Coordinates of C-alpha atoms in Angstrom, one line a residue:
M1470 CA 0.0 0.0 0.0
L1471 CA 1.0 3.6 -0.3
S1472 CA 3.3 5.0 2.4
D1473 CA 2.4 8.1 4.4
V1474 CA 2.1 11.4 2.6
S1475 CA 5.2 13.6 2.7
P1476 CA 4.8 17.1 4.1
S1477 CA 5.4 18.6 0.7
S1478 CA 2.7 16.4 -0.8
Q1479 CA 0.3 17.3 1.9
V1480 CA 0.5 21.0 0.8
A1481 CA 0.1 20.0 -2.9
M1482 CA -2.9 17.9 -2.1
A1483 CA -4.9 21.1 -1.2
D1484 CA -5.2 21.7 -5.0
P1485 CA -7.8 19.4 -6.4
A1486 CA -7.1 20.1 -10.0
V1487 CA -4.3 17.5 -10.3
P1488 CA -5.1 14.1 -8.8
T1489 CA -2.4 12.5 -6.6
V1490 CA -0.5 9.5 -7.8
G1491 CA 1.4 6.8 -6.1
V1492 CA 3.0 3.5 -7.2
E1493 CA 3.8 0.1 -5.7
E1494 CA 6.4 -2.0 -7.6
E1495 CA 7.1 -5.7 -6.9
F1496 CA 10.5 -7.1 -7.7
L1497 CA 12.1 -10.6 -7.7
L1498 CA 15.4 -11.4 -6.1
L1499 CA 17.3 -13.7 -8.5
D1500 CA 20.5 -15.7 -8.4
P1501 CA 23.1 -13.9 -10.7
V1502 CA 24.3 -17.2 -12.1
T1503 CA 21.3 -19.5 -12.3
G1504 CA 18.5 -17.0 -12.6
E1505 CA 16.6 -18.8 -9.9
N1506 CA 14.6 -17.0 -7.2
V1507 CA 16.5 -16.6 -3.9
P1508 CA 14.6 -16.2 -0.6
V1509 CA 16.5 -13.2 0.8
A1510 CA 13.8 -10.5 0.9
E1511 CA 14.0 -10.2 4.7
Q1512 CA 17.7 -9.6 4.6
V1513 CA 17.3 -7.1 1.7
R1514 CA 14.7 -5.1 3.5
A1515 CA 16.8 -5.1 6.7
D1516 CA 19.8 -3.7 4.7
L1517 CA 17.9 -0.8 3.1
P1518 CA 19.0 2.6 4.4
E1519 CA 16.8 4.8 6.6
G1520 CA 14.4 6.8 4.5
V1521 CA 14.0 3.9 2.1
R1522 CA 13.3 0.9 4.4
E1523 CA 10.0 2.3 5.5
H1524 CA 9.0 2.3 1.8
S1525 CA 9.4 -1.4 1.5
R1526 CA 7.0 -4.2 2.2
P1527 CA 7.2 -8.0 2.5
E1528 CA 5.4 -10.1 -0.2
F1529 CA 3.8 -13.5 -0.5
R1530 CA 7.1 -15.1 -1.6
R1531 CA 10.4 -14.8 0.3
S1532 CA 12.1 -14.0 -3.0
M1533 CA 10.0 -10.8 -3.6
V1534 CA 10.2 -7.3 -2.2
E1535 CA 7.7 -4.5 -2.8
M1536 CA 8.8 -0.9 -3.0
V1537 CA 6.2 1.8 -2.4
S1538 CA 6.3 5.5 -3.4
P1539 CA 5.0 8.3 -1.3
V1540 CA 1.9 10.0 -2.6
C1541 CA 3.1 12.3 -5.4
R1542 CA 1.7 15.3 -7.2
S1543 CA 4.2 15.4 -10.1
L1544 CA 5.7 12.8 -12.4
A1545 CA 9.1 14.3 -11.7
E1546 CA 8.6 13.6 -8.0
L1547 CA 7.4 10.1 -8.7
S1548 CA 10.4 9.4 -10.9
Y1549 CA 12.8 10.5 -8.2
H1550 CA 11.3 8.2 -5.6
L1551 CA 11.1 5.2 -8.0
R1552 CA 14.7 5.5 -9.1
R1553 CA 15.9 6.0 -5.5
H1554 CA 14.1 3.0 -4.3
R1555 CA 15.2 0.8 -7.1
R1556 CA 18.9 1.8 -6.7
A1557 CA 18.8 1.2 -2.9
A1558 CA 17.0 -2.1 -3.2
A1559 CA 19.4 -3.3 -5.9
L1560 CA 22.4 -2.4 -3.7
A1561 CA 21.0 -4.2 -0.7
A1562 CA 20.3 -7.3 -2.9
R1563 CA 23.8 -7.3 -4.2
G1564 CA 25.0 -7.3 -0.7
V1565 CA 23.4 -10.7 -0.1
G1566 CA 24.3 -12.2 -3.4
A1567 CA 21.1 -11.5 -5.4
R1568 CA 20.0 -9.3 -8.2
L1569 CA 16.9 -7.1 -7.9
T1570 CA 15.0 -7.7 -11.1
A1571 CA 11.9 -6.0 -12.4
I1572 CA 10.1 -8.9 -14.1
G1573 CA 6.5 -10.0 -14.0
A1574 CA 6.9 -13.8 -13.4
T1575 CA 9.5 -16.2 -12.1
P1576 CA 11.7 -17.0 -15.1
M1577 CA 13.4 -20.1 -13.9
R1578 CA 12.5 -21.7 -10.6
E1579 CA 11.3 -20.9 -7.1
P1580 CA 13.1 -23.3 -4.8
D1581 CA 11.5 -22.0 -1.6
L1582 CA 7.7 -21.9 -1.7
S1583 CA 7.2 -21.2 2.0
V1584 CA 5.3 -18.1 3.0
P1585 CA 6.6 -15.3 5.2
E1586 CA 5.6 -15.0 8.8
G1587 CA 2.1 -13.7 9.5
D1588 CA -1.4 -15.1 10.0
R1589 CA -2.8 -13.7 6.8
Y1590 CA -0.2 -15.3 4.5
R1591 CA -0.5 -18.6 6.4
L1592 CA -4.3 -18.6 6.0
M1593 CA -4.0 -17.8 2.3
A1594 CA -1.6 -20.7 1.9
E1595 CA -4.0 -23.1 3.8
R1596 CA -7.1 -22.1 2.0
F1597 CA -5.9 -21.8 -1.6
G1598 CA -3.5 -24.8 -1.7
T1599 CA -1.4 -25.1 -4.8
I1600 CA -2.7 -21.8 -6.1
A1601 CA -0.8 -20.2 -3.2
R1602 CA 2.3 -22.3 -3.8
E1603 CA 3.1 -21.0 -7.2
P1604 CA 6.4 -19.1 -8.0
G1605 CA 6.5 -15.4 -7.4
L1606 CA 4.6 -12.9 -9.7
C1607 CA 5.3 -9.2 -9.7
G1608 CA 2.9 -6.5 -10.6
L1609 CA 2.6 -2.7 -10.9
H1610 CA -0.1 -1.0 -8.8
V1611 CA -0.9 2.6 -9.6
H1612 CA -3.0 4.6 -7.1
V1613 CA -4.8 7.8 -8.4
G1614 CA -6.6 10.0 -6.0
V1615 CA -10.4 9.9 -6.3
P1616 CA -11.8 10.9 -2.9
D1617 CA -15.5 10.4 -3.7
R1618 CA -16.2 6.6 -3.4
E1619 CA -19.4 6.8 -5.5
L1620 CA -17.4 8.4 -8.3
A1621 CA -14.6 5.9 -7.8
V1622 CA -16.9 3.0 -8.4
Q1623 CA -18.0 4.6 -11.7
V1624 CA -14.4 5.3 -12.6
C1625 CA -13.5 1.6 -12.2
A1626 CA -16.4 0.7 -14.6
H1627 CA -15.3 3.2 -17.2
L1628 CA -11.7 2.0 -17.1
R1629 CA -12.6 -1.6 -18.1
G1630 CA -12.3 -1.0 -21.8
W1631 CA -8.8 0.4 -21.5
M1632 CA -7.3 -2.2 -19.1
P1633 CA -6.3 -4.7 -21.8
L1634 CA -4.1 -2.0 -23.5
I1635 CA -2.5 -1.1 -20.2
Q1636 CA -1.8 -4.8 -19.7
A1637 CA -0.2 -5.0 -23.1
M1638 CA 1.9 -1.8 -22.5
T1639 CA 3.4 -3.3 -19.3
A1640 CA 3.9 -6.8 -20.5
N1641 CA 7.2 -8.0 -19.0
S1642 CA 7.1 -11.8 -18.3
P1643 CA 7.6 -13.9 -21.5
I1644 CA 9.9 -16.5 -19.9
F1645 CA 8.8 -19.3 -17.5
N1646 CA 10.8 -22.4 -16.6
G1647 CA 13.6 -21.1 -18.7
V1648 CA 11.7 -21.0 -22.0
D1649 CA 9.6 -18.4 -24.0
T1650 CA 6.0 -19.1 -23.2
G1651 CA 4.6 -17.5 -26.4
H1652 CA 3.0 -14.9 -24.1
A1653 CA 4.3 -11.4 -23.5
S1654 CA 2.8 -11.5 -20.0
W1655 CA 2.9 -15.0 -18.5
R1656 CA 2.0 -13.4 -15.2
A1657 CA -1.4 -12.4 -16.6
V1658 CA -2.0 -16.0 -17.4
Q1659 CA -0.9 -17.4 -14.1
I1660 CA -2.8 -15.0 -11.9
Q1661 CA -6.1 -16.1 -13.4
R1662 CA -6.2 -19.0 -10.9
W1663 CA -7.2 -16.7 -8.1
P1664 CA -11.0 -16.7 -7.7
S1665 CA -11.2 -13.0 -6.9
L1666 CA -9.1 -11.7 -9.8
G1667 CA -10.1 -10.2 -13.1
P1668 CA -11.8 -7.3 -14.8
S1669 CA -13.7 -4.9 -12.5
P1670 CA -17.4 -5.7 -12.4
V1671 CA -19.8 -2.9 -13.2
F1672 CA -21.6 -1.6 -10.1
G1673 CA -24.3 1.1 -9.8
S1674 CA -23.1 2.4 -6.4
A1675 CA -20.6 2.1 -3.7
A1676 CA -23.1 0.1 -1.7
E1677 CA -23.3 -2.5 -4.5
Y1678 CA -19.5 -2.6 -4.6
D1679 CA -19.2 -3.2 -0.9
A1680 CA -21.9 -5.8 -1.0
A1681 CA -20.0 -7.7 -3.7
V1682 CA -16.8 -7.6 -1.7
A1683 CA -18.7 -8.8 1.4
G1684 CA -20.2 -11.6 -0.6
L1685 CA -16.8 -12.8 -1.9
I1686 CA -15.5 -12.9 1.6
E1687 CA -18.6 -14.8 2.8
S1688 CA -18.2 -17.3 -0.1
G1689 CA -14.6 -18.1 1.0
A1690 CA -13.1 -16.8 -2.3
M1691 CA -11.4 -14.1 -0.3
I1692 CA -10.1 -14.0 3.3
D1693 CA -10.5 -10.2 3.5
S1694 CA -11.1 -7.2 1.3
G1695 CA -7.4 -6.9 0.5
M1696 CA -7.9 -9.9 -1.8
T1697 CA -10.1 -7.9 -4.1
F1698 CA -7.8 -8.5 -7.0
W1699 CA -9.8 -6.7 -9.6
Y1700 CA -7.8 -4.9 -12.3
A1701 CA -9.2 -1.6 -11.0
R1702 CA -10.5 -1.3 -7.4
L1703 CA -11.2 1.0 -4.6
S1704 CA -8.3 1.1 -2.1
D1705 CA -9.2 0.0 1.4
R1706 CA -6.8 2.4 3.1
Y1707 CA -6.6 5.5 0.8
P1708 CA -9.0 7.7 -1.2
T1709 CA -7.8 6.3 -4.4
V1710 CA -8.6 4.1 -7.4
E1711 CA -5.9 1.4 -7.6
I1712 CA -5.1 0.0 -11.1
R1713 CA -3.3 -3.3 -10.7
V1714 CA -3.6 -5.0 -14.2
G1715 CA 0.1 -4.6 -15.2
D1716 CA 3.3 -6.5 -14.8
V1717 CA 6.0 -4.5 -13.0
C1718 CA 7.7 -2.5 -15.7
A1719 CA 11.3 -3.2 -16.7
T1720 CA 12.3 0.5 -16.3
A1721 CA 11.4 3.3 -14.0
R1722 CA 10.8 5.4 -17.1
D1723 CA 8.1 3.0 -18.3
T1724 CA 6.5 3.0 -14.8
V1725 CA 6.3 6.8 -14.8
L1726 CA 4.8 6.7 -18.3
I1727 CA 2.1 4.3 -17.2
A1728 CA 1.4 6.3 -14.0
G1729 CA 1.0 9.5 -16.0
L1730 CA -1.3 7.9 -18.6
L1731 CA -3.4 6.3 -15.9
R1732 CA -3.7 9.5 -13.9
A1733 CA -4.9 11.3 -17.0
L1734 CA -7.2 8.4 -17.9
V1735 CA -8.8 8.5 -14.4
A1736 CA -9.3 12.2 -14.7
T1737 CA -10.9 11.8 -18.2
V1738 CA -13.3 9.1 -17.2
S1739 CA -14.1 10.9 -14.0
E1740 CA -15.5 13.7 -16.1
D1741 CA -17.4 11.2 -18.3
A1742 CA -19.0 9.7 -15.1
R1743 CA -19.9 13.2 -13.8
T1744 CA -21.6 14.2 -17.0
G1745 CA -23.5 11.0 -17.4
V1746 CA -21.6 9.3 -20.2
P1747 CA -22.8 5.6 -20.0
V1748 CA -20.4 2.8 -19.3
P1749 CA -19.9 0.9 -22.6
D1750 CA -21.9 -2.3 -22.5
V1751 CA -19.5 -5.1 -23.4
A1752 CA -19.9 -8.8 -22.7
D1753 CA -17.7 -10.1 -20.0
C1754 CA -16.5 -12.9 -22.3
L1755 CA -15.1 -10.3 -24.7
V1756 CA -13.4 -8.4 -21.9
H1757 CA -11.6 -11.6 -20.9
A1758 CA -10.8 -12.3 -24.5
A1759 CA -9.2 -8.8 -24.9
H1760 CA -7.1 -9.5 -21.8
W1761 CA -5.9 -12.8 -23.2
R1762 CA -4.9 -11.2 -26.4
A1763 CA -3.1 -8.4 -24.6
A1764 CA -1.2 -11.0 -22.5
R1765 CA -0.2 -12.9 -25.6
E1766 CA 0.8 -10.0 -27.9
G1767 CA 2.0 -7.2 -25.7
L1768 CA 2.5 -4.3 -28.2
D1769 CA 4.0 -6.4 -30.9
G1770 CA 0.8 -7.5 -32.7
E1771 CA -2.9 -6.8 -32.8
L1772 CA -5.2 -6.3 -29.8
F1773 CA -8.9 -6.6 -29.5
D1774 CA -10.5 -3.2 -29.3
L1775 CA -13.5 -3.4 -27.0
R1776 CA -14.9 -0.2 -28.3
T1777 CA -15.1 -1.3 -32.0
G1778 CA -15.2 -5.1 -31.6
R1779 CA -12.3 -5.4 -34.0
A1780 CA -8.7 -6.6 -33.8
R1781 CA -6.4 -3.6 -34.5
P1782 CA -2.7 -2.9 -34.4
A1783 CA -1.7 -2.4 -30.8
W1784 CA 0.0 1.0 -31.5
E1785 CA -3.2 2.3 -33.0
L1786 CA -4.9 1.7 -29.7
V1787 CA -2.0 3.5 -27.9
E1788 CA -2.6 6.5 -30.2
D1789 CA -6.4 6.4 -29.4
L1790 CA -5.6 6.4 -25.7
L1791 CA -3.2 9.3 -26.1
T1792 CA -5.8 11.3 -28.0
A1793 CA -8.4 10.6 -25.3
V1794 CA -6.2 11.7 -22.4
T1795 CA -4.2 14.6 -24.0
P1796 CA -6.4 17.3 -22.5
A1797 CA -5.8 15.9 -19.0
L1798 CA -2.1 15.4 -19.7
V1799 CA -1.9 19.1 -20.6
R1800 CA -3.8 20.1 -17.4
H1801 CA -1.5 18.0 -15.3
G1802 CA 1.7 19.3 -17.0
D1803 CA 2.6 15.8 -18.1
L1804 CA 2.3 15.9 -21.8
H1805 CA 6.0 16.4 -22.6
T1806 CA 7.1 13.6 -20.2
V1807 CA 4.5 11.1 -21.6
L1808 CA 5.3 11.9 -25.2
A1809 CA 9.0 11.4 -24.7
S1810 CA 8.5 8.2 -22.7
L1811 CA 6.1 6.8 -25.3
D1812 CA 8.7 7.5 -28.0
G1813 CA 11.1 5.4 -25.9
L1814 CA 8.6 2.6 -25.5
R1815 CA 8.0 2.6 -29.3
R1816 CA 11.7 2.4 -30.0
F1817 CA 12.8 -0.1 -27.4
G1818 CA 9.6 -2.1 -26.8
T1819 CA 8.0 -3.5 -23.7
G1820 CA 10.0 -5.4 -21.1
A1821 CA 8.9 -8.6 -22.8
A1822 CA 10.2 -7.4 -26.2
R1823 CA 13.5 -6.4 -24.6
Q1824 CA 13.9 -9.8 -23.0
R1825 CA 13.1 -11.7 -26.2
R1826 CA 15.7 -9.7 -28.2
V1827 CA 18.5 -10.6 -25.7
L1828 CA 17.3 -14.2 -25.5
Q1829 CA 17.2 -14.6 -29.3
T1830 CA 20.7 -13.1 -29.6
T1831 CA 22.4 -14.9 -26.7
G1832 CA 20.3 -18.0 -26.2
S1833 CA 20.9 -17.5 -22.5
V1834 CA 18.2 -16.9 -19.9
P1835 CA 20.7 -15.9 -17.2
E1836 CA 22.3 -13.4 -19.5
T1837 CA 18.8 -12.1 -20.4
L1838 CA 18.0 -11.7 -16.8
G1839 CA 21.3 -9.9 -16.2
T1840 CA 20.4 -7.3 -18.9
L1841 CA 17.0 -6.9 -17.2
A1842 CA 18.6 -6.4 -13.8
R1843 CA 20.7 -3.6 -15.2
L1844 CA 17.6 -2.0 -16.8
T1845 CA 15.8 -2.3 -13.4
V1846 CA 18.3 0.2 -12.0
N1847 CA 19.4 2.3 -15.0
G1848 CA 16.3 2.4 -17.2

């Protein structure tokens, strides 16, 4: 979850014109030689310097660490914190013989499938069995400030049609068990096993949303509201909409790009909701199909456009998104940053595309992961 608001951010939050933004990034700790996961997250967190350690969180696998930004007003502020946290965590990982790696799914093997200390993780492991004993998966969670819960519910509904594209833009997990899976985001395939995960349902009110969450807990599909793993959801602890559809991005630059686009998209669909623009009526089966296509293709093929019902080149959908959110990007002062970062994404590709290029050139998964570890810190 997001860390406490810094004093400078508290001042900025008085201006409602620009929504706040915060990011959670999950990372794997990998053996530099074999590429296997190493269960040293506790040691890594302990070795983080003051000022960074409090922005780290344990995760469901002992080979994972989560780094959490403060609440930010500007993308420059967010970029500073993301890069600082990545550098510090990478240095701490190196100190215990591991590489901090921004990758969406375990690329080789997870030798230690035990869960960290804590009643919640223990209960999850007991209830969900083999689902909870899978290798580590790392996501990107972006929080955008939406203080009105009724509006936030409508925002989640309006976001549904854009979530497959965000999934494609963040795709960063093509390798599993040492081979290319044929999917740009293998994480997106693996996480489908959780019963409370998927596209956000459409609700008419916050009361309906809360009733559905309570029903999922009563059914046993969730142990608590924190397991509401919808791709866009209302945060339990903060006045935000949390978008959690994406793989962790290979580079901090790509994370900032996605955060800027999502903040602008939330602002755009918030206005749609306020003015009574209806939520597009799209069959759930087509939404799931669009997510499958996004997980398979990334940005290197065609995606299923839920607005037109047609398969289209992925970058055409990116341009559509940019057109839709440009007014908000201008208001937020983010247009230049987003355009420059989009140009980089177009030239270098997603994390999945970067991994595949190295793998095809070298034939070595460990070498591919070494390149990705360097991008984690320097990108």
